[in-house]
Amino acid sequence: MVTRVTAEFEAPEMAESALKKIRENVRGVYSTNFVYNRRSNEAERLRGATIYTILPTAVTRPNYLTATLESPASEDVIPEPARSKKTTVFIVCDGSGIHQINSILTSMGGNNIYSPIT
């Protein structure tokens, strides 16, 4: 019987290492995949960056006089749910290795593990 096991991890790196261990140690695994919030990458790119804000201050005849406000950027600009790197893994396998897959996912930090047997 072909089944699908899902689990959640805190980071994509943890999910990748768990899936690698499952592919190497469990027979009957047909495919593995993971999905995570890609918007969290934008929050990481903001570290150490600078935000420039242009403020119009006065209008002269042909030109505008403007001021530039420079401030350091931080990942706080993006709200917390969007910064989360929560990763969901999907494992398609036959029913013989579900207990072994569940134990590997648990030992590697997986949460909310769902499989048809457990």
PDB file of C-alpha atoms in Angstrom:
ATOM      1  CA  MET A   1       0.000   0.000   0.000  1.00  0.00           C
ATOM      2  CA  VAL A   2       1.469   3.377  -1.060  1.00  0.00           C
ATOM      3  CA  THR A   3       1.166   6.024   1.657  1.00  0.00           C
ATOM      4  CA  ARG A   4       2.252   9.590   2.277  1.00  0.00           C
ATOM      5  CA  VAL A   5       3.925  10.742   5.485  1.00  0.00           C
ATOM      6  CA  THR A   6       4.089  14.454   6.344  1.00  0.00           C
ATOM      7  CA  ALA A   7       5.966  16.302   9.066  1.00  0.00           C
ATOM      8  CA  GLU A   8       6.963  19.851   9.979  1.00  0.00           C
ATOM      9  CA  PHE A   9      10.437  21.188  10.774  1.00  0.00           C
ATOM     10  CA  GLU A  10      11.664  24.554  12.014  1.00  0.00           C
ATOM     11  CA  ALA A  11      14.136  25.088   9.155  1.00  0.00           C
ATOM     12  CA  PRO A  12      14.719  23.732   5.641  1.00  0.00           C
ATOM     13  CA  GLU A  13      18.209  22.559   6.590  1.00  0.00           C
ATOM     14  CA  MET A  14      16.795  20.249   9.260  1.00  0.00           C
ATOM     15  CA  ALA A  15      14.253  18.889   6.780  1.00  0.00           C
ATOM     16  CA  GLU A  16      16.917  18.244   4.143  1.00  0.00           C
ATOM     17  CA  SER A  17      19.107  16.286   6.524  1.00  0.00           C
ATOM     18  CA  ALA A  18      16.146  14.201   7.729  1.00  0.00           C
ATOM     19  CA  LEU A  19      15.068  13.405   4.172  1.00  0.00           C
ATOM     20  CA  LYS A  20      18.626  12.448   3.243  1.00  0.00           C
ATOM     21  CA  LYS A  21      18.804  10.059   6.189  1.00  0.00           C
ATOM     22  CA  ILE A  22      15.447   8.540   5.253  1.00  0.00           C
ATOM     23  CA  ARG A  23      16.470   8.031   1.608  1.00  0.00           C
ATOM     24  CA  GLU A  24      19.725   6.349   2.710  1.00  0.00           C
ATOM     25  CA  ASN A  25      18.302   4.089   5.436  1.00  0.00           C
ATOM     26  CA  VAL A  26      14.713   3.163   4.551  1.00  0.00           C
ATOM     27  CA  ARG A  27      13.684   0.852   1.741  1.00  0.00           C
ATOM     28  CA  GLY A  28      10.495   1.464  -0.205  1.00  0.00           C
ATOM     29  CA  VAL A  29      10.718   5.264  -0.372  1.00  0.00           C
ATOM     30  CA  TYR A  30       9.441   6.440  -3.752  1.00  0.00           C
ATOM     31  CA  SER A  31       9.848  10.203  -3.428  1.00  0.00           C
ATOM     32  CA  THR A  32      10.649  12.921  -0.921  1.00  0.00           C
ATOM     33  CA  ASN A  33       9.962  16.624  -1.121  1.00  0.00           C
ATOM     34  CA  PHE A  34       9.731  19.653   1.145  1.00  0.00           C
ATOM     35  CA  VAL A  35       8.104  23.069   0.976  1.00  0.00           C
ATOM     36  CA  TYR A  36       8.952  26.150   3.023  1.00  0.00           C
ATOM     37  CA  ASN A  37       8.057  29.822   3.192  1.00  0.00           C
ATOM     38  CA  ARG A  38      10.253  31.502   0.565  1.00  0.00           C
ATOM     39  CA  ARG A  39       9.349  34.999   1.805  1.00  0.00           C
ATOM     40  CA  SER A  40      11.582  34.319   4.814  1.00  0.00           C
ATOM     41  CA  ASN A  41      14.574  34.606   2.448  1.00  0.00           C
ATOM     42  CA  GLU A  42      13.695  38.278   1.921  1.00  0.00           C
ATOM     43  CA  ALA A  43      13.949  38.869   5.667  1.00  0.00           C
ATOM     44  CA  GLU A  44      17.449  37.370   5.712  1.00  0.00           C
ATOM     45  CA  ARG A  45      18.574  39.562   2.816  1.00  0.00           C
ATOM     46  CA  LEU A  46      17.599  42.666   4.808  1.00  0.00           C
ATOM     47  CA  ARG A  47      20.235  42.004   7.469  1.00  0.00           C
ATOM     48  CA  GLY A  48      22.956  44.638   7.222  1.00  0.00           C
ATOM     49  CA  ALA A  49      21.166  46.535   4.435  1.00  0.00           C
ATOM     50  CA  THR A  50      20.209  50.188   4.401  1.00  0.00           C
ATOM     51  CA  ILE A  51      16.820  51.719   3.688  1.00  0.00           C
ATOM     52  CA  TYR A  52      16.794  55.065   1.898  1.00  0.00           C
ATOM     53  CA  THR A  53      13.716  57.239   2.194  1.00  0.00           C
ATOM     54  CA  ILE A  54      13.386  60.308  -0.012  1.00  0.00           C
ATOM     55  CA  LEU A  55      11.540  63.182   1.635  1.00  0.00           C
ATOM     56  CA  PRO A  56      10.347  66.095  -0.511  1.00  0.00           C
ATOM     57  CA  THR A  57      11.056  69.221   1.492  1.00  0.00           C
ATOM     58  CA  ALA A  58      10.525  72.232  -0.795  1.00  0.00           C
ATOM     59  CA  VAL A  59       9.523  73.032  -4.334  1.00  0.00           C
ATOM     60  CA  THR A  60      11.648  75.563  -6.149  1.00  0.00           C
ATOM     61  CA  ARG A  61      10.856  76.797  -9.632  1.00  0.00           C
ATOM     62  CA  PRO A  62      12.134  74.051 -11.960  1.00  0.00           C
ATOM     63  CA  ASN A  63      13.460  71.563  -9.391  1.00  0.00           C
ATOM     64  CA  TYR A  64      12.399  69.831  -6.230  1.00  0.00           C
ATOM     65  CA  LEU A  65      14.566  70.072  -3.168  1.00  0.00           C
ATOM     66  CA  THR A  66      14.611  66.691  -1.456  1.00  0.00           C
ATOM     67  CA  ALA A  67      16.281  65.116   1.528  1.00  0.00           C
ATOM     68  CA  THR A  68      17.361  61.523   1.906  1.00  0.00           C
ATOM     69  CA  LEU A  69      16.855  59.732   5.182  1.00  0.00           C
ATOM     70  CA  GLU A  70      19.140  56.744   5.668  1.00  0.00           C
ATOM     71  CA  SER A  71      18.330  54.059   8.236  1.00  0.00           C
ATOM     72  CA  PRO A  72      19.614  50.534   8.825  1.00  0.00           C
ATOM     73  CA  ALA A  73      17.284  47.791   7.684  1.00  0.00           C
ATOM     74  CA  SER A  74      16.430  44.834   9.834  1.00  0.00           C
ATOM     75  CA  GLU A  75      14.349  41.746   9.387  1.00  0.00           C
ATOM     76  CA  ASP A  76      11.722  43.309  11.669  1.00  0.00           C
ATOM     77  CA  VAL A  77      10.327  45.105   8.613  1.00  0.00           C
ATOM     78  CA  ILE A  78       8.735  41.797   7.621  1.00  0.00           C
ATOM     79  CA  PRO A  79       6.258  40.593  10.300  1.00  0.00           C
ATOM     80  CA  GLU A  80       6.928  37.376  12.214  1.00  0.00           C
ATOM     81  CA  PRO A  81       4.617  34.895  10.457  1.00  0.00           C
ATOM     82  CA  ALA A  82       6.268  35.749   7.149  1.00  0.00           C
ATOM     83  CA  ARG A  83       9.791  35.369   8.619  1.00  0.00           C
ATOM     84  CA  SER A  84       9.146  31.829   9.792  1.00  0.00           C
ATOM     85  CA  LYS A  85      11.000  29.115   7.898  1.00  0.00           C
ATOM     86  CA  LYS A  86       8.582  26.395   8.916  1.00  0.00           C
ATOM     87  CA  THR A  87       9.135  23.536   6.499  1.00  0.00           C
ATOM     88  CA  THR A  88       6.722  20.739   5.604  1.00  0.00           C
ATOM     89  CA  VAL A  89       8.153  17.476   4.279  1.00  0.00           C
ATOM     90  CA  PHE A  90       6.308  14.900   2.183  1.00  0.00           C
ATOM     91  CA  ILE A  91       7.462  11.297   1.890  1.00  0.00           C
ATOM     92  CA  VAL A  92       5.749   8.828  -0.446  1.00  0.00           C
ATOM     93  CA  CYS A  93       6.563   5.227   0.441  1.00  0.00           C
ATOM     94  CA  ASP A  94       5.146   1.761   0.710  1.00  0.00           C
ATOM     95  CA  GLY A  95       3.682   0.787   4.065  1.00  0.00           C
ATOM     96  CA  SER A  96       6.604  -1.349   5.231  1.00  0.00           C
ATOM     97  CA  GLY A  97       8.900   1.468   6.414  1.00  0.00           C
ATOM     98  CA  ILE A  98       6.468   3.869   8.053  1.00  0.00           C
ATOM     99  CA  HIS A  99       7.560   3.132  11.618  1.00  0.00           C
ATOM    100  CA  GLN A 100      11.209   3.600  10.713  1.00  0.00           C
ATOM    101  CA  ILE A 101      10.396   6.860   8.877  1.00  0.00           C
ATOM    102  CA  ASN A 102       8.427   8.130  11.867  1.00  0.00           C
ATOM    103  CA  SER A 103      11.293   7.381  14.236  1.00  0.00           C
ATOM    104  CA  ILE A 104      13.826   9.148  12.003  1.00  0.00           C
ATOM    105  CA  LEU A 105      11.565  12.189  11.654  1.00  0.00           C
ATOM    106  CA  THR A 106      11.059  12.346  15.411  1.00  0.00           C
ATOM    107  CA  SER A 107      14.765  11.965  16.188  1.00  0.00           C
ATOM    108  CA  MET A 108      15.710  14.668  13.654  1.00  0.00           C
ATOM    109  CA  GLY A 109      13.307  17.242  15.146  1.00  0.00           C
ATOM    110  CA  GLY A 110      10.104  16.686  13.188  1.00  0.00           C
ATOM    111  CA  ASN A 111       6.788  17.879  14.609  1.00  0.00           C
ATOM    112  CA  ASN A 112       3.159  17.179  13.698  1.00  0.00           C
ATOM    113  CA  ILE A 113       4.048  13.915  12.014  1.00  0.00           C
ATOM    114  CA  TYR A 114       1.112  12.449  10.130  1.00  0.00           C
ATOM    115  CA  SER A 115       1.023   8.995   8.635  1.00  0.00           C
ATOM    116  CA  PRO A 116      -1.931   6.681   8.108  1.00  0.00           C
ATOM    117  CA  ILE A 117      -0.694   4.154  10.672  1.00  0.00           C
ATOM    118  CA  THR A 118       0.085   6.478  13.618  1.00  0.00           C
TER     119      THR A 118
END
